[in-house]
């Protein structure tokens, strides 16, 4: 579990193609503090398991599902990535509840700079549209953000100087792909509403619940 508050900008140092999988090595000394083999680190919002540690670099295995559903399939040596360690119980929840399970990939459609912030529009897969609302939460490349406007096929977010400077979102160009994770609470609520469970509970005979 993560919070969507990026701790460090890391750098991909090696990508080993294994056919239906890759081995990804990332340089990120900060996120290695207190981290051991088997621990989880979010890379651009995708939860990965640490399989090797050497110096200030660590390695993870990415299976076919991860390559198919995230932008990490395009990672190459030199790629900058957002890194966050799994949250601990004594840590402030500065963003929102993030699972590290990417729902889909969006494309940066436009960037509109202002004096003190920048508005970014990102395309939205149709299947994810029901889970976004104005002023709700969205994770973009592992960064917890507030949705400004939620449309049927795109949404906008406003990036403050801190986000622009400390995450990869400051340099994502129009046309580049980003990982999206919608609010897990919204997904559970939507599942309950479509499952018929609430109707069954309302219609259950008194005293049977």
mmCIF file of C-alpha atoms in Angstrom:
data_model
loop_
_atom_site.group_PDB
_atom_site.id
_atom_site.type_symbol
_atom_site.label_atom_id
_atom_site.label_comp_id
_atom_site.label_asym_id
_atom_site.label_seq_id
_atom_site.Cartn_x
_atom_site.Cartn_y
_atom_site.Cartn_z
ATOM 1 C CA UNK A 1 0.000 0.000 0.000
ATOM 2 C CA UNK A 2 1.212 3.501 -0.869
ATOM 3 C CA UNK A 3 0.138 7.132 -0.449
ATOM 4 C CA UNK A 4 1.042 8.640 -3.813
ATOM 5 C CA UNK A 5 3.650 10.952 -2.286
ATOM 6 C CA UNK A 6 6.822 10.469 -4.344
ATOM 7 C CA UNK A 7 9.935 10.095 -2.199
ATOM 8 C CA UNK A 8 12.604 10.131 -4.859
ATOM 9 C CA UNK A 9 13.276 10.472 -8.572
ATOM 10 C CA UNK A 10 15.171 7.342 -9.596
ATOM 11 C CA UNK A 11 16.908 6.340 -12.805
ATOM 12 C CA UNK A 12 16.575 3.085 -14.733
ATOM 13 C CA UNK A 13 20.101 1.719 -15.189
ATOM 14 C CA UNK A 14 19.443 -1.625 -16.875
ATOM 15 C CA UNK A 15 16.650 -3.464 -18.666
ATOM 16 C CA UNK A 16 17.125 -7.179 -19.397
ATOM 17 C CA UNK A 17 14.650 -8.601 -21.921
ATOM 18 C CA UNK A 18 13.530 -12.112 -20.992
ATOM 19 C CA UNK A 19 10.993 -12.580 -23.760
ATOM 20 C CA UNK A 20 7.715 -12.487 -21.855
ATOM 21 C CA UNK A 21 9.242 -10.544 -18.958
ATOM 22 C CA UNK A 22 11.975 -8.029 -18.162
ATOM 23 C CA UNK A 23 14.356 -7.467 -15.270
ATOM 24 C CA UNK A 24 14.418 -3.794 -14.356
ATOM 25 C CA UNK A 25 17.270 -2.253 -12.367
ATOM 26 C CA UNK A 26 16.758 1.167 -10.811
ATOM 27 C CA UNK A 27 19.129 3.516 -9.018
ATOM 28 C CA UNK A 28 17.445 5.040 -5.993
ATOM 29 C CA UNK A 29 19.420 5.242 -2.751
ATOM 30 C CA UNK A 30 16.720 6.924 -0.657
ATOM 31 C CA UNK A 31 14.065 4.248 -1.170
ATOM 32 C CA UNK A 32 16.609 1.560 -0.278
ATOM 33 C CA UNK A 33 16.879 2.877 3.276
ATOM 34 C CA UNK A 34 15.223 0.243 5.454
ATOM 35 C CA UNK A 35 14.312 -1.843 2.403
ATOM 36 C CA UNK A 36 15.073 -5.554 2.088
ATOM 37 C CA UNK A 37 14.545 -8.323 -0.426
ATOM 38 C CA UNK A 38 10.848 -8.977 -0.971
ATOM 39 C CA UNK A 39 9.782 -5.459 -0.013
ATOM 40 C CA UNK A 40 7.604 -3.348 -2.309
ATOM 41 C CA UNK A 41 8.526 -0.141 -4.111
ATOM 42 C CA UNK A 42 6.191 1.748 -6.422
ATOM 43 C CA UNK A 43 7.798 2.707 -9.734
ATOM 44 C CA UNK A 44 5.687 5.269 -11.595
ATOM 45 C CA UNK A 45 2.783 3.986 -9.527
ATOM 46 C CA UNK A 46 3.367 0.295 -10.253
ATOM 47 C CA UNK A 47 4.042 -1.890 -7.211
ATOM 48 C CA UNK A 48 7.208 -3.948 -7.773
ATOM 49 C CA UNK A 49 8.970 -6.477 -5.540
ATOM 50 C CA UNK A 50 12.650 -5.986 -4.772
ATOM 51 C CA UNK A 51 14.559 -9.115 -5.847
ATOM 52 C CA UNK A 52 18.162 -7.879 -5.733
ATOM 53 C CA UNK A 53 20.013 -5.031 -4.021
ATOM 54 C CA UNK A 54 23.520 -3.943 -4.942
ATOM 55 C CA UNK A 55 24.879 -0.636 -3.683
ATOM 56 C CA UNK A 56 22.342 2.079 -4.456
ATOM 57 C CA UNK A 57 20.602 -0.001 -7.134
ATOM 58 C CA UNK A 58 17.818 -2.555 -6.890
ATOM 59 C CA UNK A 59 16.194 -4.969 -9.309
ATOM 60 C CA UNK A 60 12.629 -6.169 -9.898
ATOM 61 C CA UNK A 61 10.983 -8.642 -12.286
ATOM 62 C CA UNK A 62 8.150 -7.393 -14.498
ATOM 63 C CA UNK A 63 5.834 -10.053 -15.894
ATOM 64 C CA UNK A 64 3.797 -9.926 -19.121
ATOM 65 C CA UNK A 65 0.727 -8.520 -17.325
ATOM 66 C CA UNK A 66 2.713 -5.565 -16.001
ATOM 67 C CA UNK A 67 4.268 -4.903 -19.406
ATOM 68 C CA UNK A 68 0.852 -5.022 -21.089
ATOM 69 C CA UNK A 69 -0.969 -2.784 -18.600
ATOM 70 C CA UNK A 70 1.630 -0.117 -17.728
ATOM 71 C CA UNK A 71 3.986 2.326 -19.391
ATOM 72 C CA UNK A 72 6.980 0.512 -17.882
ATOM 73 C CA UNK A 73 7.124 -1.578 -21.059
ATOM 74 C CA UNK A 74 8.879 1.432 -22.598
ATOM 75 C CA UNK A 75 11.470 1.834 -19.849
ATOM 76 C CA UNK A 76 15.091 2.094 -20.994
ATOM 77 C CA UNK A 77 18.423 2.934 -19.355
ATOM 78 C CA UNK A 78 18.318 6.593 -18.409
ATOM 79 C CA UNK A 79 14.531 6.748 -17.933
ATOM 80 C CA UNK A 80 13.607 8.779 -14.862
ATOM 81 C CA UNK A 81 10.959 7.230 -12.606
ATOM 82 C CA UNK A 82 8.942 8.203 -9.533
ATOM 83 C CA UNK A 83 9.731 6.042 -6.499
ATOM 84 C CA UNK A 84 7.863 5.440 -3.245
ATOM 85 C CA UNK A 85 8.347 2.819 -0.560
ATOM 86 C CA UNK A 86 5.340 0.979 0.825
ATOM 87 C CA UNK A 87 3.666 2.965 3.587
ATOM 88 C CA UNK A 88 4.194 2.025 7.241
ATOM 89 C CA UNK A 89 1.562 2.339 9.974
ATOM 90 C CA UNK A 90 3.369 5.286 11.590
ATOM 91 C CA UNK A 91 3.525 7.356 8.389
ATOM 92 C CA UNK A 92 1.231 10.279 7.583
ATOM 93 C CA UNK A 93 -1.250 9.559 4.784
ATOM 94 C CA UNK A 94 -0.309 12.698 2.870
ATOM 95 C CA UNK A 95 -1.958 11.648 -0.385
ATOM 96 C CA UNK A 96 -4.671 8.984 -0.586
ATOM 97 C CA UNK A 97 -4.874 5.183 -0.429
ATOM 98 C CA UNK A 98 -2.911 3.820 -3.398
ATOM 99 C CA UNK A 99 -2.570 0.089 -4.091
ATOM 100 C CA UNK A 100 0.137 0.267 -6.752
ATOM 101 C CA UNK A 101 -2.058 -1.749 -9.121
ATOM 102 C CA UNK A 102 -2.287 0.270 -12.336
ATOM 103 C CA UNK A 103 -5.780 0.416 -13.881
ATOM 104 C CA UNK A 104 -4.747 1.723 -17.277
ATOM 105 C CA UNK A 105 -2.551 4.030 -19.294
ATOM 106 C CA UNK A 106 -3.367 7.600 -20.318
ATOM 107 C CA UNK A 107 -1.742 10.000 -22.751
ATOM 108 C CA UNK A 108 -0.711 13.568 -21.973
ATOM 109 C CA UNK A 109 -2.970 15.640 -24.257
ATOM 110 C CA UNK A 110 -1.990 19.185 -23.335
ATOM 111 C CA UNK A 111 -0.041 21.317 -20.885
ATOM 112 C CA UNK A 112 -1.189 24.839 -20.050
ATOM 113 C CA UNK A 113 1.308 26.772 -17.920
ATOM 114 C CA UNK A 114 0.333 29.529 -15.522
ATOM 115 C CA UNK A 115 2.432 31.751 -13.320
ATOM 116 C CA UNK A 116 2.388 29.432 -10.322
ATOM 117 C CA UNK A 117 1.018 26.107 -11.598
ATOM 118 C CA UNK A 118 0.405 24.093 -14.733
ATOM 119 C CA UNK A 119 -2.820 22.464 -15.902
ATOM 120 C CA UNK A 120 -2.310 19.088 -17.587
ATOM 121 C CA UNK A 121 -4.973 17.232 -19.547
ATOM 122 C CA UNK A 122 -4.669 13.440 -19.764
ATOM 123 C CA UNK A 123 -6.704 10.986 -21.818
ATOM 124 C CA UNK A 124 -8.864 8.541 -19.878
ATOM 125 C CA UNK A 125 -9.732 4.959 -20.880
ATOM 126 C CA UNK A 126 -13.528 4.694 -21.100
ATOM 127 C CA UNK A 127 -13.668 1.924 -18.482
ATOM 128 C CA UNK A 128 -12.148 4.236 -15.866
ATOM 129 C CA UNK A 129 -14.430 7.236 -16.422
ATOM 130 C CA UNK A 130 -17.075 6.165 -13.834
ATOM 131 C CA UNK A 131 -14.481 6.278 -11.055
ATOM 132 C CA UNK A 132 -13.424 9.905 -11.560
ATOM 133 C CA UNK A 133 -15.253 12.918 -10.146
ATOM 134 C CA UNK A 134 -14.344 16.576 -9.897
ATOM 135 C CA UNK A 135 -12.133 17.125 -6.824
ATOM 136 C CA UNK A 136 -11.714 13.369 -6.389
ATOM 137 C CA UNK A 137 -8.386 11.527 -6.233
ATOM 138 C CA UNK A 138 -6.358 10.023 -9.084
ATOM 139 C CA UNK A 139 -2.849 8.571 -9.160
ATOM 140 C CA UNK A 140 -0.775 9.556 -12.206
ATOM 141 C CA UNK A 141 2.602 7.816 -12.521
ATOM 142 C CA UNK A 142 2.446 7.167 -8.795
ATOM 143 C CA UNK A 143 1.632 10.775 -7.858
ATOM 144 C CA UNK A 144 -1.488 11.424 -5.783
ATOM 145 C CA UNK A 145 -3.392 14.260 -7.468
ATOM 146 C CA UNK A 146 -6.771 15.977 -7.221
ATOM 147 C CA UNK A 147 -8.946 15.854 -10.323
ATOM 148 C CA UNK A 148 -9.898 19.359 -11.490
ATOM 149 C CA UNK A 149 -12.365 18.335 -14.196
ATOM 150 C CA UNK A 150 -13.451 14.771 -14.930
ATOM 151 C CA UNK A 151 -14.706 14.131 -18.466
ATOM 152 C CA UNK A 152 -15.793 11.004 -20.292
ATOM 153 C CA UNK A 153 -12.526 10.574 -22.191
ATOM 154 C CA UNK A 154 -10.062 12.876 -20.408
ATOM 155 C CA UNK A 155 -9.435 14.708 -17.152
ATOM 156 C CA UNK A 156 -7.336 17.609 -15.939
ATOM 157 C CA UNK A 157 -5.072 18.116 -12.944
ATOM 158 C CA UNK A 158 -3.218 21.179 -11.667
ATOM 159 C CA UNK A 159 0.449 20.686 -10.828
ATOM 160 C CA UNK A 160 2.041 22.916 -8.211
ATOM 161 C CA UNK A 161 5.754 23.853 -8.413
ATOM 162 C CA UNK A 162 6.668 21.124 -5.877
ATOM 163 C CA UNK A 163 5.116 18.414 -8.069
ATOM 164 C CA UNK A 164 6.689 19.838 -11.218
ATOM 165 C CA UNK A 165 10.135 19.885 -9.610
ATOM 166 C CA UNK A 166 10.128 16.613 -7.661
ATOM 167 C CA UNK A 167 8.359 14.172 -9.987
ATOM 168 C CA UNK A 168 8.502 13.082 -13.612
ATOM 169 C CA UNK A 169 5.243 14.946 -14.262
ATOM 170 C CA UNK A 170 7.269 18.127 -14.605
ATOM 171 C CA UNK A 171 8.809 16.823 -17.821
ATOM 172 C CA UNK A 172 6.121 14.570 -19.316
ATOM 173 C CA UNK A 173 5.596 15.897 -22.857
ATOM 174 C CA UNK A 174 2.397 15.902 -24.887
ATOM 175 C CA UNK A 175 2.002 12.437 -26.399
ATOM 176 C CA UNK A 176 3.811 10.602 -23.595
ATOM 177 C CA UNK A 177 2.072 7.823 -21.668
ATOM 178 C CA UNK A 178 1.383 7.783 -17.926
ATOM 179 C CA UNK A 179 0.115 5.112 -15.542
ATOM 180 C CA UNK A 180 -3.306 5.693 -13.991
ATOM 181 C CA UNK A 181 -4.803 4.250 -10.817
ATOM 182 C CA UNK A 182 -8.289 5.328 -9.792
ATOM 183 C CA UNK A 183 -9.547 5.628 -6.234
ATOM 184 C CA UNK A 184 -9.934 2.126 -4.764
ATOM 185 C CA UNK A 185 -12.888 3.256 -2.634
ATOM 186 C CA UNK A 186 -14.737 4.442 -5.752
ATOM 187 C CA UNK A 187 -14.152 1.050 -7.377
ATOM 188 C CA UNK A 188 -15.592 -0.839 -4.393
ATOM 189 C CA UNK A 189 -18.627 1.428 -4.207
ATOM 190 C CA UNK A 190 -19.271 0.973 -7.935
ATOM 191 C CA UNK A 191 -19.021 -2.804 -7.560
ATOM 192 C CA UNK A 192 -21.550 -2.780 -4.718
ATOM 193 C CA UNK A 193 -23.988 -0.649 -6.714
ATOM 194 C CA UNK A 194 -23.862 -2.961 -9.736
ATOM 195 C CA UNK A 195 -23.790 -6.266 -7.847
ATOM 196 C CA UNK A 196 -27.350 -6.017 -6.510
ATOM 197 C CA UNK A 197 -26.084 -6.538 -2.957
ATOM 198 C CA UNK A 198 -27.574 -3.271 -1.681
ATOM 199 C CA UNK A 199 -31.002 -4.202 -3.067
ATOM 200 C CA UNK A 200 -30.814 -7.619 -1.401
ATOM 201 C CA UNK A 201 -29.902 -6.009 1.906
ATOM 202 C CA UNK A 202 -32.769 -3.537 1.666
ATOM 203 C CA UNK A 203 -35.256 -6.286 0.844
ATOM 204 C CA UNK A 204 -34.042 -8.808 3.422
ATOM 205 C CA UNK A 205 -36.669 -9.793 6.018
ATOM 206 C CA UNK A 206 -36.311 -7.950 9.300
ATOM 207 C CA UNK A 207 -34.065 -9.740 11.757
ATOM 208 C CA UNK A 208 -32.219 -11.831 9.162
ATOM 209 C CA UNK A 209 -29.143 -9.605 8.944
#
